[in-house]
PDB file of C-alpha atoms and ligand atoms in Angstrom:
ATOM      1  CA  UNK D   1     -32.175  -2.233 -10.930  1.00 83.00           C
ATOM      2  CA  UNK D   2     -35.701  -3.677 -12.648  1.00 88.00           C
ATOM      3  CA  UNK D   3     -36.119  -6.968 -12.357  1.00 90.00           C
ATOM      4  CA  UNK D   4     -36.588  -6.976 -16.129  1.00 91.00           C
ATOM      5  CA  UNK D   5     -32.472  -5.910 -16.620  1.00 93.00           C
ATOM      6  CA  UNK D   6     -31.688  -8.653 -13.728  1.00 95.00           C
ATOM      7  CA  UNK D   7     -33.516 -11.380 -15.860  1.00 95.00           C
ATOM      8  CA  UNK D   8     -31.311 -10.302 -18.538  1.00 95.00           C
ATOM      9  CA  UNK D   9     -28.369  -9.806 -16.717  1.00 96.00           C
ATOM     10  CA  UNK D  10     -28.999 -13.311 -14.958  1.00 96.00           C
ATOM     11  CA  UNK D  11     -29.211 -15.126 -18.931  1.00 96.00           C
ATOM     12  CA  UNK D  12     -26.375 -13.163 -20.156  1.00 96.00           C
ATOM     13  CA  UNK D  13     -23.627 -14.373 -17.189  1.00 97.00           C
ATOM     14  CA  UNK D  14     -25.349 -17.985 -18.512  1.00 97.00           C
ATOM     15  CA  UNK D  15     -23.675 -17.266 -21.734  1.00 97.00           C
ATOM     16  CA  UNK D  16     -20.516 -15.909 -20.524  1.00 98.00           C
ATOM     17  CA  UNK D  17     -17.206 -18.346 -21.168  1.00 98.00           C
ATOM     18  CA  UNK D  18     -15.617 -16.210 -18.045  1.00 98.00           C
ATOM     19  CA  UNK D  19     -18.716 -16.938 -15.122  1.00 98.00           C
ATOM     20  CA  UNK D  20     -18.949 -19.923 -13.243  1.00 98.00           C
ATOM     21  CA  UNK D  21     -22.205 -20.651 -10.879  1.00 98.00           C
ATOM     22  CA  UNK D  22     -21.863 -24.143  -9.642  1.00 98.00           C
ATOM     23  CA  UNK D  23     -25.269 -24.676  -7.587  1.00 98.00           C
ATOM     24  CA  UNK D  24     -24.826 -25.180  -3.769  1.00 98.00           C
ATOM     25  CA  UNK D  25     -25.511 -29.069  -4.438  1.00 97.00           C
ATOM     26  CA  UNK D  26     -22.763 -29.434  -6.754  1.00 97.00           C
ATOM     27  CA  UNK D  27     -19.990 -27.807  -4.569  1.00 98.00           C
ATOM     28  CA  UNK D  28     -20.842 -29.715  -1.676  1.00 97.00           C
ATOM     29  CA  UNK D  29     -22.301 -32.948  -2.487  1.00 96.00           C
ATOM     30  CA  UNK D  30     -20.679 -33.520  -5.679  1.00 96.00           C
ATOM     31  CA  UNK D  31     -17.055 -33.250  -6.846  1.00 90.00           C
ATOM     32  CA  UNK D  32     -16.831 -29.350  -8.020  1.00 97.00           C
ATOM     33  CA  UNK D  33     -14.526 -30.430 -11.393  1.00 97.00           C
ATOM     34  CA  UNK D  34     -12.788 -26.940 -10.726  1.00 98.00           C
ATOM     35  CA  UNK D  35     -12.345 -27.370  -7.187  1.00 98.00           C
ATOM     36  CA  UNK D  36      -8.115 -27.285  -7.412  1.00 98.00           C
ATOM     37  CA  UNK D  37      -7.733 -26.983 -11.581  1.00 98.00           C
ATOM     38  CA  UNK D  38      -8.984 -23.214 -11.742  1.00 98.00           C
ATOM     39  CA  UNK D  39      -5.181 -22.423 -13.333  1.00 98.00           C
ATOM     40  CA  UNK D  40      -5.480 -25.239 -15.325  1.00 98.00           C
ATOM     41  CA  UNK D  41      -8.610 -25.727 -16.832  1.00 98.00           C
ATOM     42  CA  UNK D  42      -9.855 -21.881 -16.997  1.00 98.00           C
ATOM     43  CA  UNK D  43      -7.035 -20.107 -17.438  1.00 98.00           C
ATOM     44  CA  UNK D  44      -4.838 -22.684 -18.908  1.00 98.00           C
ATOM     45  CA  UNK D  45      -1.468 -21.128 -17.052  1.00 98.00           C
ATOM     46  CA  UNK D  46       0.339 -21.386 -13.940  1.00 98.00           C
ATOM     47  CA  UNK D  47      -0.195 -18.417 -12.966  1.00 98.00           C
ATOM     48  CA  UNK D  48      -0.700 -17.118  -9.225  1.00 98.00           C
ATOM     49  CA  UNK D  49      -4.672 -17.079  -8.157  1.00 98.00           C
ATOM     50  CA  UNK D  50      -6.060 -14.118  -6.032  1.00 98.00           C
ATOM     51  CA  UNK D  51      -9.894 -13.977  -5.251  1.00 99.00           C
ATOM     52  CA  UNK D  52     -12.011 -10.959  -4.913  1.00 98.00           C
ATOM     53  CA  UNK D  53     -14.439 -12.080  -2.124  1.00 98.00           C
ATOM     54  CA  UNK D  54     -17.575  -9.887  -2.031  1.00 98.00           C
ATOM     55  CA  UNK D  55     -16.985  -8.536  -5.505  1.00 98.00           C
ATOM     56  CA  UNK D  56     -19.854  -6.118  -6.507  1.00 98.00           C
ATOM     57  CA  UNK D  57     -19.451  -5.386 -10.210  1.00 98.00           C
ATOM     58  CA  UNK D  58     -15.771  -6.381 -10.085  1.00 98.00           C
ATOM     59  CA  UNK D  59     -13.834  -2.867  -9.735  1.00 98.00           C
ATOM     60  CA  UNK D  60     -11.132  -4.964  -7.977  1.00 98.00           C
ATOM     61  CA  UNK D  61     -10.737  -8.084 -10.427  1.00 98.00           C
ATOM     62  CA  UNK D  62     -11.089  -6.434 -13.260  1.00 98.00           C
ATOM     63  CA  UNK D  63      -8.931  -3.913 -12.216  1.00 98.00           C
ATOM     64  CA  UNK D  64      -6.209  -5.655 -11.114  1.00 98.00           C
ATOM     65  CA  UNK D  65      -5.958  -8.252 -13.922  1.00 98.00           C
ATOM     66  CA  UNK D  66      -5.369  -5.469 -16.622  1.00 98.00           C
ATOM     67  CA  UNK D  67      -2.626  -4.189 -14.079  1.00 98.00           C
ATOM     68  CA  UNK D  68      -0.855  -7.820 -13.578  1.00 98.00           C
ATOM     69  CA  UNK D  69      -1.841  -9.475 -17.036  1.00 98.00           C
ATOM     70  CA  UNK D  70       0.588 -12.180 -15.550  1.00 98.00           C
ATOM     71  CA  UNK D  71      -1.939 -13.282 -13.033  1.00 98.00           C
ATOM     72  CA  UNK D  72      -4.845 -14.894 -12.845  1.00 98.00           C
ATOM     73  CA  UNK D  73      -8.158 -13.091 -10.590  1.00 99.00           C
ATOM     74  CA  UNK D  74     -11.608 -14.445  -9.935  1.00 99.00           C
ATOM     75  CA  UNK D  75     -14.338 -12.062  -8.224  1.00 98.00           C
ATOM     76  CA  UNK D  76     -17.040 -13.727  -5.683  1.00 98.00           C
ATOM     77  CA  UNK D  77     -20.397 -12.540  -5.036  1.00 98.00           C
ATOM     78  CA  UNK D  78     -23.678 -14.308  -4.138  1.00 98.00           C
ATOM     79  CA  UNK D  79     -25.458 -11.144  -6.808  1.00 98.00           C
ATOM     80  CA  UNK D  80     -24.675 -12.198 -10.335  1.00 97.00           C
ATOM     81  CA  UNK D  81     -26.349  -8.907 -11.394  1.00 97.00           C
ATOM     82  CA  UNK D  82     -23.407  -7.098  -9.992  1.00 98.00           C
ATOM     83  CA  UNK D  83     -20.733  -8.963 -11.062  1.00 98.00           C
ATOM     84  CA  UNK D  84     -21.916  -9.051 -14.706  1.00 98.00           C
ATOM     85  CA  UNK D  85     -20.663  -5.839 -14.929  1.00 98.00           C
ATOM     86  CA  UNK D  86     -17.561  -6.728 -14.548  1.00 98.00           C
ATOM     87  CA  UNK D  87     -17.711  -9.807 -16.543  1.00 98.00           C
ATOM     88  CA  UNK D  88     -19.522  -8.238 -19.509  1.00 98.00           C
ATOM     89  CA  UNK D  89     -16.429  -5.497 -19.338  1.00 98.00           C
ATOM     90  CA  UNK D  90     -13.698  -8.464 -19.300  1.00 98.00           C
ATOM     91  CA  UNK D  91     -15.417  -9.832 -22.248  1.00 98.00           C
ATOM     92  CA  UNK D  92     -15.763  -6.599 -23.871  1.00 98.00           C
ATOM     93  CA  UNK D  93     -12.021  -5.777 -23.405  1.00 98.00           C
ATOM     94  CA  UNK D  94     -10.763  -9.630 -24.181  1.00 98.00           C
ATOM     95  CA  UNK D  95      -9.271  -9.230 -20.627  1.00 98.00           C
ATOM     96  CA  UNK D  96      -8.082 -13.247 -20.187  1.00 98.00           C
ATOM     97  CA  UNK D  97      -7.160 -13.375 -16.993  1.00 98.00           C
ATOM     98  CA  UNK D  98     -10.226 -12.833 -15.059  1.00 98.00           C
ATOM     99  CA  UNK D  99     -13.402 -14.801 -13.922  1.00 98.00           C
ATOM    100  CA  UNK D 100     -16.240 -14.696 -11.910  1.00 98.00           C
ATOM    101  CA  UNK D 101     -17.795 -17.190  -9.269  1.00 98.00           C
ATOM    102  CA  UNK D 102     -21.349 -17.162  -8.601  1.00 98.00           C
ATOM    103  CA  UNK D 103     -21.592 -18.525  -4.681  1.00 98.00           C
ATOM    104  CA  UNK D 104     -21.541 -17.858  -0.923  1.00 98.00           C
ATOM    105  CA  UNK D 105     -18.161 -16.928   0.456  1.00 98.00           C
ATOM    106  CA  UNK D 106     -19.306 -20.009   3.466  1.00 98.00           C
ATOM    107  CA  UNK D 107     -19.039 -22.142   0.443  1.00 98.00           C
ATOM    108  CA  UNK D 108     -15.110 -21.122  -0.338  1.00 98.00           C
ATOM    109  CA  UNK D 109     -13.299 -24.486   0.612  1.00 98.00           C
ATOM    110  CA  UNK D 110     -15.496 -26.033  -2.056  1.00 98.00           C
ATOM    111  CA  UNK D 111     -14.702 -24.166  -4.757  1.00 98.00           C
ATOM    112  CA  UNK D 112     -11.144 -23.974  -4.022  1.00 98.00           C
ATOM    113  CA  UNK D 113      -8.064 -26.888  -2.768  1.00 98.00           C
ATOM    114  CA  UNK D 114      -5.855 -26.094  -0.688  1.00 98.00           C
ATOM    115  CA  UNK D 115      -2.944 -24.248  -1.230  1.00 98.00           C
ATOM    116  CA  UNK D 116      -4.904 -23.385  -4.416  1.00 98.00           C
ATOM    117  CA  UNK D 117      -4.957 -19.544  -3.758  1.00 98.00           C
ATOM    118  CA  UNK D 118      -1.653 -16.863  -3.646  1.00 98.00           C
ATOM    119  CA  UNK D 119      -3.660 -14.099  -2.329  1.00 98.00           C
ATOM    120  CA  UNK D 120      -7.452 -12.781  -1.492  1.00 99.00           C
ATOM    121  CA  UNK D 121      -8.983  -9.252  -1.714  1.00 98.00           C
ATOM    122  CA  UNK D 122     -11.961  -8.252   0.822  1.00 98.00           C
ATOM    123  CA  UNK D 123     -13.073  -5.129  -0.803  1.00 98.00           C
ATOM    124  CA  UNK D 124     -15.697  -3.051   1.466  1.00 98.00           C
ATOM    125  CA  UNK D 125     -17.681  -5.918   3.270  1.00 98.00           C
ATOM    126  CA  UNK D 126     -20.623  -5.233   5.430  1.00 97.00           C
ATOM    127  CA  UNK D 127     -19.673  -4.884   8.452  1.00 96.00           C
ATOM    128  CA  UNK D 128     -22.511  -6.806  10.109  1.00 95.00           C
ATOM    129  CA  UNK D 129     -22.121  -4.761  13.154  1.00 95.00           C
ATOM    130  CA  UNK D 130     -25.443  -6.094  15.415  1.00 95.00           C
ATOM    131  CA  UNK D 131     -24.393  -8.937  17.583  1.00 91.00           C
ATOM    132  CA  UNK D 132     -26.888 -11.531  15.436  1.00 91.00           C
ATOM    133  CA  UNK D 133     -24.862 -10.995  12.164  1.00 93.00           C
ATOM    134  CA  UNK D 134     -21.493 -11.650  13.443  1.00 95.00           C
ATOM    135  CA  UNK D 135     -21.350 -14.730  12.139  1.00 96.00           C
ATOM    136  CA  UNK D 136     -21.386 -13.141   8.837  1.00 96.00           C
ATOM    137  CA  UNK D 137     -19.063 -10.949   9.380  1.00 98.00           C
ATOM    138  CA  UNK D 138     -16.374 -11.841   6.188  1.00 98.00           C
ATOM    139  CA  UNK D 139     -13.134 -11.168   8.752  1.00 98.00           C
ATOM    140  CA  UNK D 140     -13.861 -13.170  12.191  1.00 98.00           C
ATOM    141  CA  UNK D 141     -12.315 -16.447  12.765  1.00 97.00           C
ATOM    142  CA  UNK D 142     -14.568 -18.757  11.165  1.00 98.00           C
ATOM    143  CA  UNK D 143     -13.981 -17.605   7.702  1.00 98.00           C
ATOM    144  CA  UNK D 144      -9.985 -16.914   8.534  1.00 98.00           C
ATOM    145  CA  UNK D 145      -9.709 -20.027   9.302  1.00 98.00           C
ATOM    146  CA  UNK D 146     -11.906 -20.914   5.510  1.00 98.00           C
ATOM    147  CA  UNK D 147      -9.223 -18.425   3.569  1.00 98.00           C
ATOM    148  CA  UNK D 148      -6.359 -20.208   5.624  1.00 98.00           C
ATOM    149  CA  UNK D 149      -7.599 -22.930   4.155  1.00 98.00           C
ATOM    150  CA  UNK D 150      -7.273 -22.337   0.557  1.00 98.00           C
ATOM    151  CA  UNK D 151      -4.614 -20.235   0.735  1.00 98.00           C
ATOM    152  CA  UNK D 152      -0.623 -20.994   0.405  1.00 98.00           C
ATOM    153  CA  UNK D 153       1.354 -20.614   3.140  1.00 97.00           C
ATOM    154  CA  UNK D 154       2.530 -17.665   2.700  1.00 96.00           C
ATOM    155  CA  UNK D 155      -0.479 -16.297   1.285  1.00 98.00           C
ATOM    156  CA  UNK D 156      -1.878 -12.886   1.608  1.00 98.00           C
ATOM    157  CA  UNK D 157      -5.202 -11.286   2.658  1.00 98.00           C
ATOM    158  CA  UNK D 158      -5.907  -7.735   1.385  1.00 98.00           C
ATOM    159  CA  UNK D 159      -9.068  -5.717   3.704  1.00 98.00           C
ATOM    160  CA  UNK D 160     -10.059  -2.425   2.374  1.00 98.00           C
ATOM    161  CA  UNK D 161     -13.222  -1.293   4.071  1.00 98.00           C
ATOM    162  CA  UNK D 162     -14.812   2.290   4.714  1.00 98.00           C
ATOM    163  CA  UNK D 163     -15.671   0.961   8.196  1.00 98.00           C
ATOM    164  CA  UNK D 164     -14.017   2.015  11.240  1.00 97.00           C
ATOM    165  CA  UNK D 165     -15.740  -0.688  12.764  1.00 97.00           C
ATOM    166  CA  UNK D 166     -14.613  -3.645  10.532  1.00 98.00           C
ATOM    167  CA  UNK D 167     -10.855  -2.141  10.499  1.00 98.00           C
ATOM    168  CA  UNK D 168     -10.542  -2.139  14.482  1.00 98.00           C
ATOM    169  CA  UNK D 169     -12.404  -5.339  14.994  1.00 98.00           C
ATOM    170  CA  UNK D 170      -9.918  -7.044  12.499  1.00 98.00           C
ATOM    171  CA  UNK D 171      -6.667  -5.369  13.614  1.00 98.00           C
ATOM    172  CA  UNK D 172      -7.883  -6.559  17.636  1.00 98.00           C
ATOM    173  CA  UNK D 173      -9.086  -9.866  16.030  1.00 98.00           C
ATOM    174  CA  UNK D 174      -5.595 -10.499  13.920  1.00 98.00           C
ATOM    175  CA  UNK D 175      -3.198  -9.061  16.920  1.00 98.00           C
ATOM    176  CA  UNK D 176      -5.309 -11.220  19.531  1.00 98.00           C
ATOM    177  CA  UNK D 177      -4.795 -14.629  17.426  1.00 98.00           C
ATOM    178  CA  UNK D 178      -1.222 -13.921  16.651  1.00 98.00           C
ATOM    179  CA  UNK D 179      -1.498 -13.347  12.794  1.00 98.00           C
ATOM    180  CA  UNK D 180       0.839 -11.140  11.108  1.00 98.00           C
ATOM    181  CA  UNK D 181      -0.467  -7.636  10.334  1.00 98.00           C
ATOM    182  CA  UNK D 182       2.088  -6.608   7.480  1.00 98.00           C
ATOM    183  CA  UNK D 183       0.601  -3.202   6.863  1.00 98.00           C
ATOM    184  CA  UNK D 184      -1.819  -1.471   7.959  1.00 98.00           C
ATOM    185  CA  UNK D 185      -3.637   2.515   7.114  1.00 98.00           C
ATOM    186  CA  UNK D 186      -6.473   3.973   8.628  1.00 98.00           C
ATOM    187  CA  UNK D 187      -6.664   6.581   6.252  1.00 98.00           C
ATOM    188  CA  UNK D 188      -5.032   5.770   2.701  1.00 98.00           C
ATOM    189  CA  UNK D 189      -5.620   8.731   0.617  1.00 98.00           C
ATOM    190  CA  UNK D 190      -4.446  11.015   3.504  1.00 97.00           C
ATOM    191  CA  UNK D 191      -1.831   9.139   4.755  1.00 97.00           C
ATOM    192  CA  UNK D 192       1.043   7.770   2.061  1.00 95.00           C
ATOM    193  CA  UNK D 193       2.495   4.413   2.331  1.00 96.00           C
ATOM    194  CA  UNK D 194      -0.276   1.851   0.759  1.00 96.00           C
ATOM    195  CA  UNK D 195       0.610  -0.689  -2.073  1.00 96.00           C
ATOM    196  CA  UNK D 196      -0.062   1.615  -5.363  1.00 97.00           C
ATOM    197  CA  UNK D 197      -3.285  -0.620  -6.004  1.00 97.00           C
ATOM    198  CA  UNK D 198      -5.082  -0.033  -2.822  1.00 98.00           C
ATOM    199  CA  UNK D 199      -5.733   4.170  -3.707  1.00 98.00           C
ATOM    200  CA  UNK D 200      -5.615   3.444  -8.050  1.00 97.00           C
ATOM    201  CA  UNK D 201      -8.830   1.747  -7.807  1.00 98.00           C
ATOM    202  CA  UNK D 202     -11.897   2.281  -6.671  1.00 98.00           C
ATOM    203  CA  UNK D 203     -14.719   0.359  -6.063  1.00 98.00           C
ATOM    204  CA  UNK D 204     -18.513   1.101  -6.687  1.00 98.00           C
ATOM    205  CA  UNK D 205     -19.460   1.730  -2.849  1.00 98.00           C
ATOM    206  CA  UNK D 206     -16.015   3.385  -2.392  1.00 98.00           C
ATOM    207  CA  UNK D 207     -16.536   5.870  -4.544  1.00 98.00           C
ATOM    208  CA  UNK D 208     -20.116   6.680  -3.060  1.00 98.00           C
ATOM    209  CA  UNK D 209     -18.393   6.704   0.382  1.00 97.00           C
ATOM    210  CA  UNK D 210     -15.167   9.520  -0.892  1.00 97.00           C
ATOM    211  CA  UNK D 211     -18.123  11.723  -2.000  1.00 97.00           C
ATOM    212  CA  UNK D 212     -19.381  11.465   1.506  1.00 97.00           C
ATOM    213  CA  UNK D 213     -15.718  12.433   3.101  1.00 96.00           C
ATOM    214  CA  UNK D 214     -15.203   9.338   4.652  1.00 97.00           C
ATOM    215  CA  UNK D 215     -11.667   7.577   5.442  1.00 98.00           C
ATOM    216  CA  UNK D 216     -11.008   4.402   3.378  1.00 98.00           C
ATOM    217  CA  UNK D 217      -8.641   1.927   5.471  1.00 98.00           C
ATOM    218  CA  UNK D 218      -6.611  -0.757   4.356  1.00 98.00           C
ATOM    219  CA  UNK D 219      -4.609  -3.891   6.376  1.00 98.00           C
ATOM    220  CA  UNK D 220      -2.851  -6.060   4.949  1.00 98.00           C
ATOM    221  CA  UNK D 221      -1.733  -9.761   6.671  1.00 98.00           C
ATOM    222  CA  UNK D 222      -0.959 -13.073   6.831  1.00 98.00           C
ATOM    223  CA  UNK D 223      -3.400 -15.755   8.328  1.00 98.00           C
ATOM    224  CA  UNK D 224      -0.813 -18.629  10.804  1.00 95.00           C
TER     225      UNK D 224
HETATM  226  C1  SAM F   1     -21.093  -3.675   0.375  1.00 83.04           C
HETATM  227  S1  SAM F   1     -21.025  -4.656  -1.054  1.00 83.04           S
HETATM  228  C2  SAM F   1     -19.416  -4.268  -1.735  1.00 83.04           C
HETATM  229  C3  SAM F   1     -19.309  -4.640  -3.196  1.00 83.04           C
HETATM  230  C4  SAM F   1     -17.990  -4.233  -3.884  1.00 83.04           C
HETATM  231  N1  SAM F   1     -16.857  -4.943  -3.339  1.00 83.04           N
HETATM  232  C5  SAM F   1     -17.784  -2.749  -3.795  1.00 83.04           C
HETATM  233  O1  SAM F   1     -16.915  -2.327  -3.005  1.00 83.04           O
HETATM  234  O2  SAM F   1     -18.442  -2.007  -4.526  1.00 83.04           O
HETATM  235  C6  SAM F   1     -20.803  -6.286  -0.405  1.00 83.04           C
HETATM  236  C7  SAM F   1     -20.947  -7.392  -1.431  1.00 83.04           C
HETATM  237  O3  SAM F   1     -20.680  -8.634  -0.811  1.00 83.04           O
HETATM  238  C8  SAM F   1     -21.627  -9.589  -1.262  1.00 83.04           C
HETATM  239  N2  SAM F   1     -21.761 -10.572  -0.179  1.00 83.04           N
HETATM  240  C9  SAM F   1     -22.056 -10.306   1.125  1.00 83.04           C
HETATM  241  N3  SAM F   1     -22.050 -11.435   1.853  1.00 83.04           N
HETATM  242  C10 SAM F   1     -21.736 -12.447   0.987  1.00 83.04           C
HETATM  243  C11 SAM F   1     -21.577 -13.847   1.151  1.00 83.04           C
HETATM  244  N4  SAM F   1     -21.716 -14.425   2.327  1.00 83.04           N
HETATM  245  N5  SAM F   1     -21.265 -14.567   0.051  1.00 83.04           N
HETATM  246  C12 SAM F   1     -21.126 -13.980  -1.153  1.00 83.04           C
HETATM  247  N6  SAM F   1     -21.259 -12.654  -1.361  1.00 83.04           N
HETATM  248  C13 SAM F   1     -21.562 -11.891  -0.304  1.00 83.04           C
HETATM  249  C14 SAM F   1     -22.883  -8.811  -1.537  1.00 83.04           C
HETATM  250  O4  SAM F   1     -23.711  -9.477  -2.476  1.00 83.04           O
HETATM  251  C15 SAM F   1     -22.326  -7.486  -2.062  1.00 83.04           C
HETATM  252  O5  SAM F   1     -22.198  -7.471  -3.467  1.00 83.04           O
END
């Protein structure tokens, strides 16, 4: 993308009533005013809350809110350029019950109170296989424990990755530490037996990784 559609992508999501980018100083050293009144003050229900961490242009978010116009979805990404897509198409399509959050998934427990969040999608992550990037790796224990801490109780954690990698070092992670794996498919348009959501949408990377032949996984589970 030119830099010249970015600027413009960048001022649009400025005028958008469904994007929020709170500025790194605000979410940590200030109070965040939607830190724990997302329902409330955005979407002015009581609906259940499920994040899209890692977004892209939003395939998931949007996606899903048009399939469950009873609940409420917000799509994460650092790029705003990507995520305006999905944005500009929620706007576009007066879909309500979607939003997007400009910031770094580190930053979660900012943005979000605990027991603020039903349910989180992590929709084709790098995988940050070298040993230096680990740490950025969106499923190892550090950033469990961040969901864990936003989420309900009972609350849910959706991976769907292309990466062999990233779907046997969670599985080892999850069974090592004792969470509960409640599904899990190494293969989902080969093998049946995923929610219908996981193979009825695709994402923007996924669908550059089908043409190229290669498994999607899914897992499913609870963080304890
Ligand atoms: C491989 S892309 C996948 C995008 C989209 N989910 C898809 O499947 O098309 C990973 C996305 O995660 C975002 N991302 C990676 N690390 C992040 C972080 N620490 N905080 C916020 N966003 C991050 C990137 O900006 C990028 O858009």
């Amino acid at each position: 993308m030119g830099s010249k559609n970015k600027l413009k992508r960048f001022k649009e999501n400025e005028s958008f009533s469904n994007v929020f980018q709170p500025t790194r100083d605000k979410l940590v050293k200030e109070n965040f005013e939607l830190k724990g009144q997302w329902r409330s003050l955005v979407f002015k229900n009581d609906n259940p809350l499920i994040l899209e961490l890692g977004c892209g242009k939003g395939e998931y978010s949007v996606g899903l809110a048009k399939k469950y116009p009873s609940k409420n979805f917000i799509g994460i990404d650092i790029k705003g350029a990507r995520f305006w897509r999905g944005a500009k198409t929620a706007i576009d399509e007066s879909i309500n019950n979607v939003a997007f959050l400009r910031t770094q998934i580190e930053l979660i427990e900012y943005a979000f109170a605990k027991n603020e969040v039903d349910e989180i999608w992590i929709t084709f992550p790098d995988p940050q296989i070298k040993y230096k990037r680990t740490k950025h790796r969106m499923t190892n224990s550090e950033f469990l424990k961040r969901y864990k801490n936003i989420l309900k109780p009972d609350g849910i954690v959706n991976l769907k990755t292309d990466s062999e990698f990233m779907h046997g070092y969670t599985l080892g992670l999850l069974h090592g530490a004792g969470h509960e794996v409640l599904y899990a498919n190494h293969n989902v348009y080969k093998q049946e037996g995923s929610p219908e959501e996981v193979t009825a949408i695709q994402t923007f990377y996924e669908s550059q990784y089908l043409e190229q032949n290669k498994p999607i996984t899914y897992i499913r589970f609870k963080i304890k």
